[in-house]
Coordinates of C-alpha atoms and ligand atoms in Angstrom, one line a residue:
Chain A
M244 CA 22.6 12.3 -9.8
R245 CA 22.4 9.3 -7.5
L246 CA 21.9 9.3 -3.8
A247 CA 23.2 6.9 -1.0
I248 CA 21.7 6.8 2.5
D249 CA 23.1 5.0 5.6
T250 CA 21.2 5.8 8.8
S251 CA 21.4 2.3 10.2
G252 CA 24.1 2.9 12.9
V253 CA 25.5 5.5 15.3
D254 CA 27.6 7.0 12.5
Q255 CA 25.3 8.1 9.6
A256 CA 26.0 9.4 6.2
L257 CA 24.6 10.7 2.9
V258 CA 26.4 10.8 -0.4
V259 CA 25.4 12.4 -3.6
L260 CA 27.0 10.9 -6.7
D261 CA 27.4 11.9 -10.3
G262 CA 28.1 8.6 -12.0
R263 CA 30.9 7.3 -9.8
R264 CA 32.1 10.6 -8.6
Q265 CA 31.2 12.1 -5.2
L266 CA 29.5 15.5 -5.5
A267 CA 28.8 16.0 -1.9
A268 CA 28.6 14.1 1.4
D269 CA 27.5 14.5 4.9
D270 CA 28.8 12.5 7.9
W271 CA 27.3 12.8 11.4
V272 CA 26.8 11.0 14.6
R273 CA 23.3 10.1 15.5
D274 CA 21.8 12.4 18.1
R275 CA 18.2 12.7 19.3
A276 CA 18.3 16.5 19.1
D277 CA 19.3 16.3 15.4
P278 CA 17.3 17.9 12.6
P279 CA 15.3 15.4 10.6
V280 CA 17.5 13.5 8.1
L281 CA 15.4 15.0 5.2
A282 CA 16.7 18.4 6.2
R283 CA 20.3 17.1 5.8
L284 CA 19.4 15.4 2.5
D285 CA 18.0 18.7 1.2
A286 CA 21.2 20.5 2.2
V287 CA 23.6 17.9 0.8
V288 CA 21.7 17.8 -2.6
K289 CA 21.8 21.6 -2.7
R290 CA 25.6 21.5 -1.9
A291 CA 26.0 19.1 -4.8
G292 CA 24.3 21.6 -7.1
G293 CA 21.4 19.2 -7.7
K294 CA 17.7 19.3 -7.3
P295 CA 15.1 16.6 -6.8
D296 CA 14.4 16.3 -10.5
D297 CA 18.0 15.2 -11.2
L298 CA 17.7 12.1 -9.1
E299 CA 18.4 8.9 -11.1
A300 CA 18.7 6.2 -8.5
V301 CA 18.8 5.8 -4.7
V302 CA 20.4 3.2 -2.4
A303 CA 19.8 2.9 1.4
A304 CA 21.4 0.7 4.0
R305 CA 19.0 -2.0 5.0
G306 CA 20.5 -3.1 8.3
P307 CA 21.1 -4.8 10.5
G308 CA 21.1 -1.8 12.8
S309 CA 19.0 0.8 14.6
F310 CA 15.2 0.3 14.5
T311 CA 14.6 4.0 14.1
G312 CA 17.4 4.7 11.8
L313 CA 16.6 2.0 9.4
R314 CA 13.0 3.0 9.2
I315 CA 14.0 6.6 8.5
G316 CA 16.5 5.7 5.8
L317 CA 14.5 3.0 4.0
S318 CA 11.3 5.1 4.1
L319 CA 13.1 8.2 2.7
A320 CA 14.7 6.1 -0.1
A321 CA 11.4 4.4 -1.0
G322 CA 9.6 7.7 -1.1
L323 CA 12.2 9.4 -3.3
A324 CA 12.4 6.4 -5.6
Y325 CA 8.6 6.1 -6.0
A326 CA 8.0 9.9 -6.4
R327 CA 10.6 10.2 -9.1
H328 CA 10.1 6.7 -10.7
I329 CA 13.7 5.8 -10.3
P330 CA 15.4 2.5 -9.3
L331 CA 15.6 1.7 -5.6
Y332 CA 18.5 -0.4 -4.2
V333 CA 19.4 -1.6 -0.7
A334 CA 22.8 -2.4 0.7
D335 CA 23.9 -4.5 3.7
S336 CA 24.9 -2.2 6.5
L337 CA 27.7 -4.4 7.8
A338 CA 29.3 -4.7 4.4
I339 CA 29.3 -0.9 4.3
L340 CA 30.8 -0.9 7.7
A341 CA 33.6 -3.3 6.5
R342 CA 34.5 -0.8 3.8
R343 CA 35.4 1.8 6.5
A344 CA 38.7 -0.1 6.9
S345 CA 41.6 1.7 5.2
G346 CA 43.0 -0.4 2.3
D347 CA 41.1 -3.6 1.8
P348 CA 37.7 -4.0 3.4
A349 CA 37.7 -5.6 6.8
S350 CA 36.9 -9.4 6.7
V351 CA 34.6 -9.1 9.7
A352 CA 32.2 -6.3 10.8
L353 CA 30.5 -6.2 14.2
R354 CA 27.8 -3.8 15.4
D355 CA 26.4 -3.6 18.9
A356 CA 22.9 -4.9 18.9
G357 CA 22.2 -4.1 22.6
R358 CA 21.3 -6.6 25.3
R359 CA 24.8 -8.2 25.1
E360 CA 24.2 -9.2 21.5
V361 CA 26.1 -8.2 18.3
Y362 CA 25.2 -8.1 14.7
A363 CA 28.0 -10.0 13.1
W364 CA 29.1 -10.3 9.4
R365 CA 32.0 -12.0 7.7
E366 CA 32.9 -12.0 4.0
G367 CA 30.7 -14.2 1.9
E368 CA 28.0 -14.8 4.6
P369 CA 24.8 -13.1 5.5
A370 CA 24.8 -11.0 8.7
R371 CA 23.6 -12.7 11.9
R372 CA 22.9 -11.9 15.5
L373 CA 25.1 -13.4 18.1
P374 CA 25.3 -13.3 21.9
V375 CA 28.5 -11.6 22.9
D376 CA 29.5 -14.9 24.7
E377 CA 29.6 -16.7 21.4
L378 CA 31.7 -14.2 19.7
A379 CA 35.1 -15.7 20.6
G380 CA 34.1 -19.1 19.0
W381 CA 32.8 -17.4 15.9
L382 CA 35.6 -15.0 15.1
P383 CA 38.3 -16.3 12.7
A384 CA 41.7 -16.2 14.4
T385 CA 43.3 -14.0 11.8
A386 CA 40.3 -11.7 11.0
R387 CA 40.6 -7.9 10.4
V388 CA 37.7 -6.8 12.5
I389 CA 35.9 -3.4 12.3
V390 CA 33.5 -2.6 15.1
E391 CA 30.8 -0.2 15.9
P392 CA 31.1 1.4 18.3
A393 CA 34.9 1.6 17.9
G394 CA 36.7 -0.2 20.7
G395 CA 33.8 -2.6 21.2
L396 CA 35.7 -5.8 20.9
A397 CA 37.9 -5.0 23.9
S398 CA 34.8 -4.8 26.1
W399 CA 33.1 -7.9 24.5
V400 CA 36.1 -10.3 24.2
P401 CA 39.1 -8.6 25.8
G402 CA 41.4 -11.5 24.7
L403 CA 40.7 -10.7 21.0
A404 CA 40.9 -6.9 21.2
H405 CA 44.0 -6.9 19.1
L406 CA 41.9 -8.1 16.1
E407 CA 40.0 -4.8 15.9
L408 CA 41.2 -2.2 13.5
P409 CA 42.3 0.9 15.4
A410 CA 40.3 4.1 15.0
S411 CA 43.3 5.6 13.0
E412 CA 42.7 3.0 10.3
R413 CA 39.0 3.8 9.8
R414 CA 37.7 6.1 7.1
P415 CA 34.6 8.2 7.3
L416 CA 31.4 6.3 6.7
S417 CA 30.6 8.4 3.6
T418 CA 33.7 7.0 1.9
A419 CA 32.6 3.5 2.6
L420 CA 29.1 4.3 1.5
L421 CA 30.3 5.8 -1.7
E422 CA 32.1 2.6 -2.6
S423 CA 29.2 0.4 -1.6
A424 CA 26.8 2.5 -3.6
I425 CA 28.9 2.3 -6.7
W426 CA 29.2 -1.5 -6.3
T427 CA 25.5 -1.8 -5.6
F428 CA 24.4 0.3 -8.6
D429 CA 26.8 -1.6 -10.9
S430 CA 26.1 -5.2 -9.8
Q431 CA 22.8 -5.4 -7.9
K432 CA 19.2 -5.5 -9.0
P433 CA 16.8 -2.8 -8.0
L434 CA 14.0 -3.7 -5.6
R435 CA 10.2 -3.5 -6.0
Y436 CA 8.7 -1.2 -3.4
D437 CA 6.9 -4.0 -1.7
E438 CA 10.3 -5.8 -1.2
V439 CA 11.8 -3.0 0.9
Q440 CA 12.6 -4.5 4.3
A441 CA 14.9 -3.8 7.2
L442 CA 17.2 -6.7 8.3
Y443 CA 17.3 -8.2 11.8
V444 CA 15.6 -5.5 13.7
Q445 CA 13.3 -7.3 16.0
P446 CA 14.3 -7.7 19.6
A447 CA 14.9 -11.4 20.4
A448 CA 11.6 -11.7 22.3
A449 CA 9.6 -10.6 19.2
E450 CA 11.5 -13.0 17.0
E451 CA 10.7 -15.8 19.4
R452 CA 7.0 -14.9 19.4
R453 CA 7.0 -14.9 15.7
R454 CA 8.5 -18.4 15.5
M455 CA 6.1 -19.8 18.1
S456 CA 3.0 -18.3 16.6
P457 CA 0.4 -20.4 14.8
Chain B
M233 CA -7.7 3.1 0.0
I234 CA -7.4 1.3 3.3
R235 CA -5.1 -1.5 4.0
S236 CA -6.0 -3.3 7.2
Q237 CA -3.5 -5.3 9.3
D238 CA -6.1 -6.9 11.5
A239 CA -5.6 -10.3 9.9
L240 CA -1.8 -10.0 10.4
H241 CA -2.2 -9.3 14.1
A242 CA -5.2 -11.5 14.9
P243 CA -3.2 -14.6 15.9
Y244 CA -1.5 -12.5 18.7
G245 CA -4.8 -11.1 20.1
G246 CA -3.5 -7.5 19.6
V247 CA -1.3 -5.3 17.5
V248 CA 2.4 -6.3 17.5
P249 CA 4.3 -3.1 17.0
E250 CA 7.2 -4.7 15.2
L251 CA 5.0 -6.5 12.8
A252 CA 3.0 -3.4 12.2
A253 CA 6.1 -1.4 11.2
R254 CA 7.4 -4.1 9.0
A255 CA 4.1 -4.3 7.1
H256 CA 4.1 -0.5 6.8
L257 CA 7.4 -0.4 5.0
Q258 CA 6.3 -2.9 2.4
S259 CA 2.8 -1.9 1.8
L260 CA 2.8 1.9 2.0
V261 CA 4.0 2.7 -1.5
P262 CA 1.7 0.1 -3.1
V263 CA -1.2 1.6 -1.1
I264 CA -0.4 5.1 -2.3
E265 CA -0.1 3.8 -5.9
R266 CA -3.4 2.2 -5.7
A267 CA -5.1 5.2 -4.1
L268 CA -3.9 7.4 -6.9
E269 CA -4.9 4.9 -9.5
N270 CA -8.4 4.5 -8.0
A271 CA -8.8 8.3 -8.0
G272 CA -7.6 8.4 -11.6
T273 CA -5.0 10.9 -10.5
R274 CA -1.5 11.5 -11.8
W275 CA 1.3 12.9 -9.6
E276 CA 1.2 16.1 -11.7
Q277 CA -2.3 16.7 -10.4
V278 CA -1.4 16.4 -6.7
D279 CA -1.0 19.8 -4.9
G280 CA 0.3 18.7 -1.6
V281 CA 1.0 15.9 0.8
A282 CA -0.6 15.4 4.3
V283 CA 0.8 12.9 6.7
T284 CA 0.1 11.7 10.3
R285 CA 2.8 13.1 12.6
G286 CA 1.4 11.2 15.6
P287 CA 0.3 9.9 18.0
G288 CA 0.9 6.2 17.5
L289 CA 3.4 3.4 17.2
I290 CA 6.8 5.0 16.5
G291 CA 7.9 2.4 14.0
C292 CA 4.8 3.0 11.9
L293 CA 4.9 6.8 12.2
L294 CA 8.5 6.9 11.2
V295 CA 7.6 5.1 7.9
G296 CA 4.7 7.4 7.1
V297 CA 6.4 10.7 8.1
N298 CA 9.6 10.0 6.2
L299 CA 8.0 8.4 3.2
G300 CA 5.4 11.2 2.9
Q301 CA 7.9 13.9 3.2
A302 CA 10.4 12.3 0.8
I303 CA 7.6 12.2 -1.8
A304 CA 6.8 15.8 -1.2
W305 CA 10.4 16.8 -1.3
A306 CA 11.1 14.8 -4.5
R307 CA 8.0 16.3 -6.2
K308 CA 8.5 19.8 -4.7
L309 CA 5.1 19.7 -3.0
P310 CA 4.1 21.4 0.2
V311 CA 3.6 19.0 3.1
I312 CA 1.6 19.2 6.3
G313 CA 1.8 16.9 9.4
V314 CA -1.4 16.5 11.3
S315 CA -2.6 14.8 14.4
H316 CA -4.3 11.4 14.0
L317 CA -6.5 12.2 17.0
A318 CA -7.7 15.5 15.7
A319 CA -8.3 13.8 12.4
H320 CA -10.9 11.5 14.0
V321 CA -12.9 14.6 14.8
F322 CA -12.3 16.3 11.5
A323 CA -13.5 13.1 9.7
A324 CA -17.0 14.6 10.3
L325 CA -16.2 17.2 7.7
L326 CA -16.1 14.6 5.0
E327 CA -19.9 14.2 5.7
E328 CA -20.7 17.8 6.7
P329 CA -18.2 20.2 5.0
D330 CA -19.8 23.2 6.7
L331 CA -19.2 21.9 10.1
H332 CA -17.5 24.5 12.3
P333 CA -16.4 25.0 15.9
P334 CA -17.3 25.0 18.7
V335 CA -17.6 21.3 18.6
L336 CA -17.7 18.8 21.4
G337 CA -15.8 15.7 20.2
L338 CA -15.6 12.2 21.6
V339 CA -12.7 10.2 20.2
V340 CA -12.9 6.5 21.1
S341 CA -10.5 3.9 19.8
G342 CA -8.1 1.2 20.8
G343 CA -5.7 3.7 22.2
H344 CA -7.9 6.7 23.2
S345 CA -11.0 7.8 24.9
D346 CA -10.8 11.5 24.8
L347 CA -13.4 14.2 25.2
I348 CA -12.3 17.4 23.5
R349 CA -13.5 20.9 22.7
W350 CA -12.7 22.2 19.3
H351 CA -12.7 26.0 19.9
T352 CA -13.8 28.7 17.6
D353 CA -10.1 29.8 17.1
G354 CA -9.4 26.4 15.7
S355 CA -7.5 25.1 18.7
I356 CA -8.5 21.9 20.5
S357 CA -8.4 21.2 24.2
V358 CA -8.9 17.9 25.9
I359 CA -11.6 18.1 28.6
G360 CA -11.8 14.5 29.6
R361 CA -9.6 11.4 29.2
T362 CA -9.4 7.9 30.3
L363 CA -7.6 7.2 33.6
D364 CA -6.8 3.6 32.7
D365 CA -7.9 1.6 29.6
A366 CA -9.2 3.2 26.3
A367 CA -12.7 2.2 25.3
G368 CA -11.4 0.0 22.5
E369 CA -9.0 -1.7 24.9
A370 CA -11.9 -2.4 27.2
F371 CA -13.7 -4.0 24.3
D372 CA -10.6 -6.0 23.4
K373 CA -10.0 -7.2 26.9
G374 CA -13.7 -8.0 27.4
A375 CA -13.7 -10.0 24.2
R376 CA -10.7 -12.0 25.4
I377 CA -12.5 -12.7 28.7
L378 CA -15.5 -13.9 26.8
G379 CA -13.3 -16.0 24.5
L380 CA -14.0 -13.9 21.4
P381 CA -11.4 -13.1 18.7
F382 CA -9.4 -9.9 18.1
P383 CA -10.4 -7.2 17.3
G384 CA -12.8 -7.4 20.2
G385 CA -15.1 -4.4 19.4
P386 CA -16.7 -5.9 16.3
A387 CA -16.9 -9.3 18.0
I388 CA -18.7 -8.0 21.0
D389 CA -20.9 -5.8 18.9
A390 CA -22.0 -8.8 16.8
L391 CA -22.6 -11.1 19.8
A392 CA -24.3 -8.4 21.9
A393 CA -27.0 -8.1 19.2
K394 CA -28.3 -11.5 20.3
G395 CA -28.1 -10.7 24.0
D396 CA -30.0 -8.7 26.7
P397 CA -28.2 -5.5 27.7
R398 CA -30.1 -5.5 31.0
A399 CA -29.2 -9.0 31.9
I400 CA -26.4 -8.0 34.2
R401 CA -25.9 -4.6 35.7
F402 CA -22.2 -3.8 35.4
P403 CA -20.9 -0.9 37.5
R404 CA -20.5 2.5 35.8
P405 CA -17.1 4.1 36.1
R406 CA -16.6 6.3 39.1
A407 CA -14.0 8.6 37.6
P408 CA -14.4 12.2 38.6
G409 CA -15.5 15.0 36.3
L410 CA -15.3 14.2 32.6
D411 CA -12.7 11.5 32.8
F412 CA -13.3 7.9 31.9
S413 CA -12.3 4.7 33.7
F414 CA -13.0 1.2 32.3
S415 CA -10.9 -1.1 34.6
G416 CA -13.8 -1.6 37.0
V417 CA -16.3 -2.8 34.5
K418 CA -13.6 -5.1 33.0
T419 CA -12.9 -6.6 36.4
A420 CA -16.7 -7.0 37.0
L421 CA -16.9 -9.0 33.7
L422 CA -14.1 -11.2 34.7
Y423 CA -15.8 -11.9 38.0
E424 CA -19.1 -12.7 36.3
V425 CA -17.4 -15.1 34.0
R426 CA -15.4 -16.8 36.7
K427 CA -18.3 -17.4 39.0
R428 CA -20.0 -19.5 36.3
T429 CA -18.8 -23.1 35.8
S430 CA -20.1 -23.1 32.3
I431 CA -21.6 -20.4 30.0
S432 CA -24.3 -21.0 27.5
E433 CA -24.3 -19.2 24.2
Q434 CA -27.2 -17.1 25.4
E435 CA -25.4 -16.2 28.6
R436 CA -22.3 -15.2 26.7
A437 CA -24.5 -13.0 24.5
D438 CA -26.1 -11.4 27.5
L439 CA -22.7 -10.8 29.1
A440 CA -21.5 -9.2 25.9
A441 CA -24.6 -7.0 25.6
S442 CA -24.5 -5.9 29.2
Y443 CA -20.8 -5.2 29.1
Q444 CA -21.2 -3.2 25.9
E445 CA -24.1 -1.3 27.5
A446 CA -21.9 -0.3 30.5
I447 CA -19.2 1.1 28.2
V448 CA -21.6 2.9 25.9
D449 CA -23.4 4.4 28.9
A450 CA -20.2 5.5 30.5
L451 CA -19.1 7.3 27.3
L452 CA -22.4 9.0 26.7
Q453 CA -22.7 10.1 30.4
R454 CA -19.5 12.1 29.9
V455 CA -20.7 13.6 26.7
E456 CA -23.9 14.7 28.4
G457 CA -21.8 15.9 31.4
A458 CA -19.8 18.2 29.1
L459 CA -22.8 19.5 27.2
F460 CA -25.1 20.1 30.2
P461 CA -22.9 21.2 33.1
S462 CA -24.0 20.5 36.6
P463 CA -22.3 21.5 39.8
A464 CA -21.5 17.9 40.5
R465 CA -19.9 17.1 37.2
G466 CA -18.3 20.3 36.1
G467 CA -18.5 20.5 32.3
G468 CA -18.5 23.5 30.1
S469 CA -21.0 26.0 28.6
G470 CA -21.0 28.2 25.5
W471 CA -21.9 25.5 23.1
G472 CA -24.7 27.6 21.6
P473 CA -28.4 26.7 21.4
E474 CA -27.8 23.5 19.4
P475 CA -24.4 22.2 20.3
T476 CA -22.5 20.2 17.8
V477 CA -21.2 16.8 18.9
V478 CA -18.9 14.6 16.8
I479 CA -18.2 11.0 17.8
G480 CA -15.2 9.4 16.0
G481 CA -12.6 6.7 16.2
G482 CA -12.8 3.0 15.7
V483 CA -15.1 2.4 18.6
A484 CA -17.6 4.8 17.0
R485 CA -18.4 2.0 14.6
N486 CA -20.1 0.2 17.5
R487 CA -23.8 -0.1 16.6
R488 CA -25.1 0.3 20.2
L489 CA -23.0 3.4 20.7
R490 CA -24.3 5.0 17.5
E491 CA -27.9 4.1 18.3
A492 CA -27.8 5.2 22.0
A493 CA -26.0 8.4 21.0
R494 CA -28.8 9.2 18.6
S495 CA -31.5 8.5 21.1
R496 CA -29.9 10.3 24.0
L497 CA -28.4 13.3 22.2
G498 CA -30.3 13.5 18.9
N499 CA -32.9 15.9 20.2
T500 CA -30.7 18.3 22.1
A501 CA -27.5 18.4 19.9
H502 CA -26.5 18.4 16.3
L503 CA -24.9 14.9 16.3
V504 CA -22.4 13.8 13.7
I505 CA -21.1 10.2 13.7
P506 CA -19.3 9.6 10.5
A507 CA -20.0 6.5 8.5
P508 CA -18.3 3.5 10.0
E509 CA -15.6 3.4 7.3
L510 CA -14.7 7.0 8.2
C511 CA -14.5 6.1 11.9
T512 CA -11.9 3.4 11.5
D513 CA -8.4 4.7 10.9
N514 CA -8.3 6.0 7.3
A515 CA -6.4 8.5 5.2
A516 CA -9.5 10.5 4.1
M517 CA -9.7 11.9 7.6
I518 CA -6.0 12.9 7.5
G519 CA -7.0 14.7 4.3
A520 CA -9.8 16.5 6.1
A521 CA -7.5 17.4 9.0
A522 CA -5.0 18.7 6.5
L523 CA -7.5 21.0 4.9
I524 CA -8.5 22.5 8.2
E525 CA -5.0 22.9 9.5
W526 CA -3.8 24.2 6.2
D527 CA -6.4 27.1 6.4
R528 CA -5.3 27.7 10.0
R529 CA -1.5 27.6 9.8
G530 CA -0.4 26.6 6.3
P531 CA 2.0 23.9 5.3
D532 CA 4.9 22.9 7.5
P533 CA 7.9 25.2 6.7
A534 CA 10.6 22.6 7.4
P535 CA 11.0 18.8 7.6
F536 CA 9.6 17.4 10.8
D537 CA 9.9 14.2 12.9
A538 CA 7.3 11.7 13.9
D539 CA 5.9 12.4 17.4
P540 CA 4.5 9.2 19.0
A541 CA 3.1 11.3 21.9
L542 CA 1.5 14.0 19.9
G543 CA -1.9 15.2 21.2
F544 CA -4.7 16.9 19.3
A545 CA -2.5 19.6 17.8
Ligands
ZN50 ZN1 -7.3 6.0 15.2

């Protein structure tokens, strides 16, 4: 039994796999009043007919995304992996988001980063953080763009709204997470526990301070 | 097993939340591994997991709370979340296992200056708190004014040893009842420094010693006020013939505070100030808190979230 966790965005998901097959999944929308993610994890593992001892590997989304969500997901994954002595993997959140597109993965994934900034990813490049104003210059003219939250592109760059995949062409996050997990388990190297790190989570001011520091 | 981030934060003159949370994620598992190794313990021998639920920096609490509970879940162990603040009082049990309430506790750290009563029924109530800065903050800010490095408490402590605590009479806080206030003494220090065109090393030491004396005196005044009620100050009774007083938290490492507490309270109270390494934030005190809370309410029945604003319970 293998487990995939993505709590990096507004949509969140857990998937339990047996080999490459999905045994159970949980999709939800982030809400402060939610039960702790561990309660969901316990429930989804039970629904999959598994127990903690069956865990063989775990993968968690490492961002970029929500400060709180990333810490929850990565800490849970690290704790599970360490406690059961199983391999621990991380996956890029925007690459997972890109797989929410029906058919082929989207070539560009954007996630709201707050303060008129977006986390931006395109195929073959690492994710970056861009001011909304620079988005028009950065977006390829023929991109298939997937955005969180859906409809975001229309509010950031109204002229390019047509590039965003409509909600009807999006699949549940758990479906994208399942594919990403299989790809990660098959082709990536597990991490050491002291390598676990969230991506791009500092607010710009903290990033600036870090660069300027002695 | 303690991993300190002081060196990480020193260049910024204070704790940077984002850096703290980053470092937590990377270092927590290695720290747990090493602690088990040092104790010669295998996971099979562990009976339960205790973790700090709060209060504190949300980024750090999230890492601890989720990682701790994930381990417990994966190993089917009971888990209990405890208060970091209460743990500073319960740290005293690591030295005196028979300690029991009622206890008057003073928790002094970078984030807190709280006077509490640990009741016979196991509950804790806060009877005095700071109206502005925490004692540790007052030390940090004072150190910055004196041009000393972060963390300020140890720096002032060391320099004060070479100075005269009576050189300058800093004002004592005027907060009512059992509450604390340190902003006045901090402003007074700033004023003393500004009115000098240059400061000799001896003057700097005198300033440090006098500033430290004012903070220590303010803290102990409130402890005495709580132990020996007077119409003017309020305070409580029912402590018994020899009241037990525990002083904990990072500031309780301060040598002048330890010494002054012993001389002022040693004859009238049963005073417990844990060893300096048990006053600094540490996991042993979380273990002590877990034992006490476990007896009182048992393990937590369901997964719980971090609570950055948690009080003593
Ligand atoms: Zn503390």
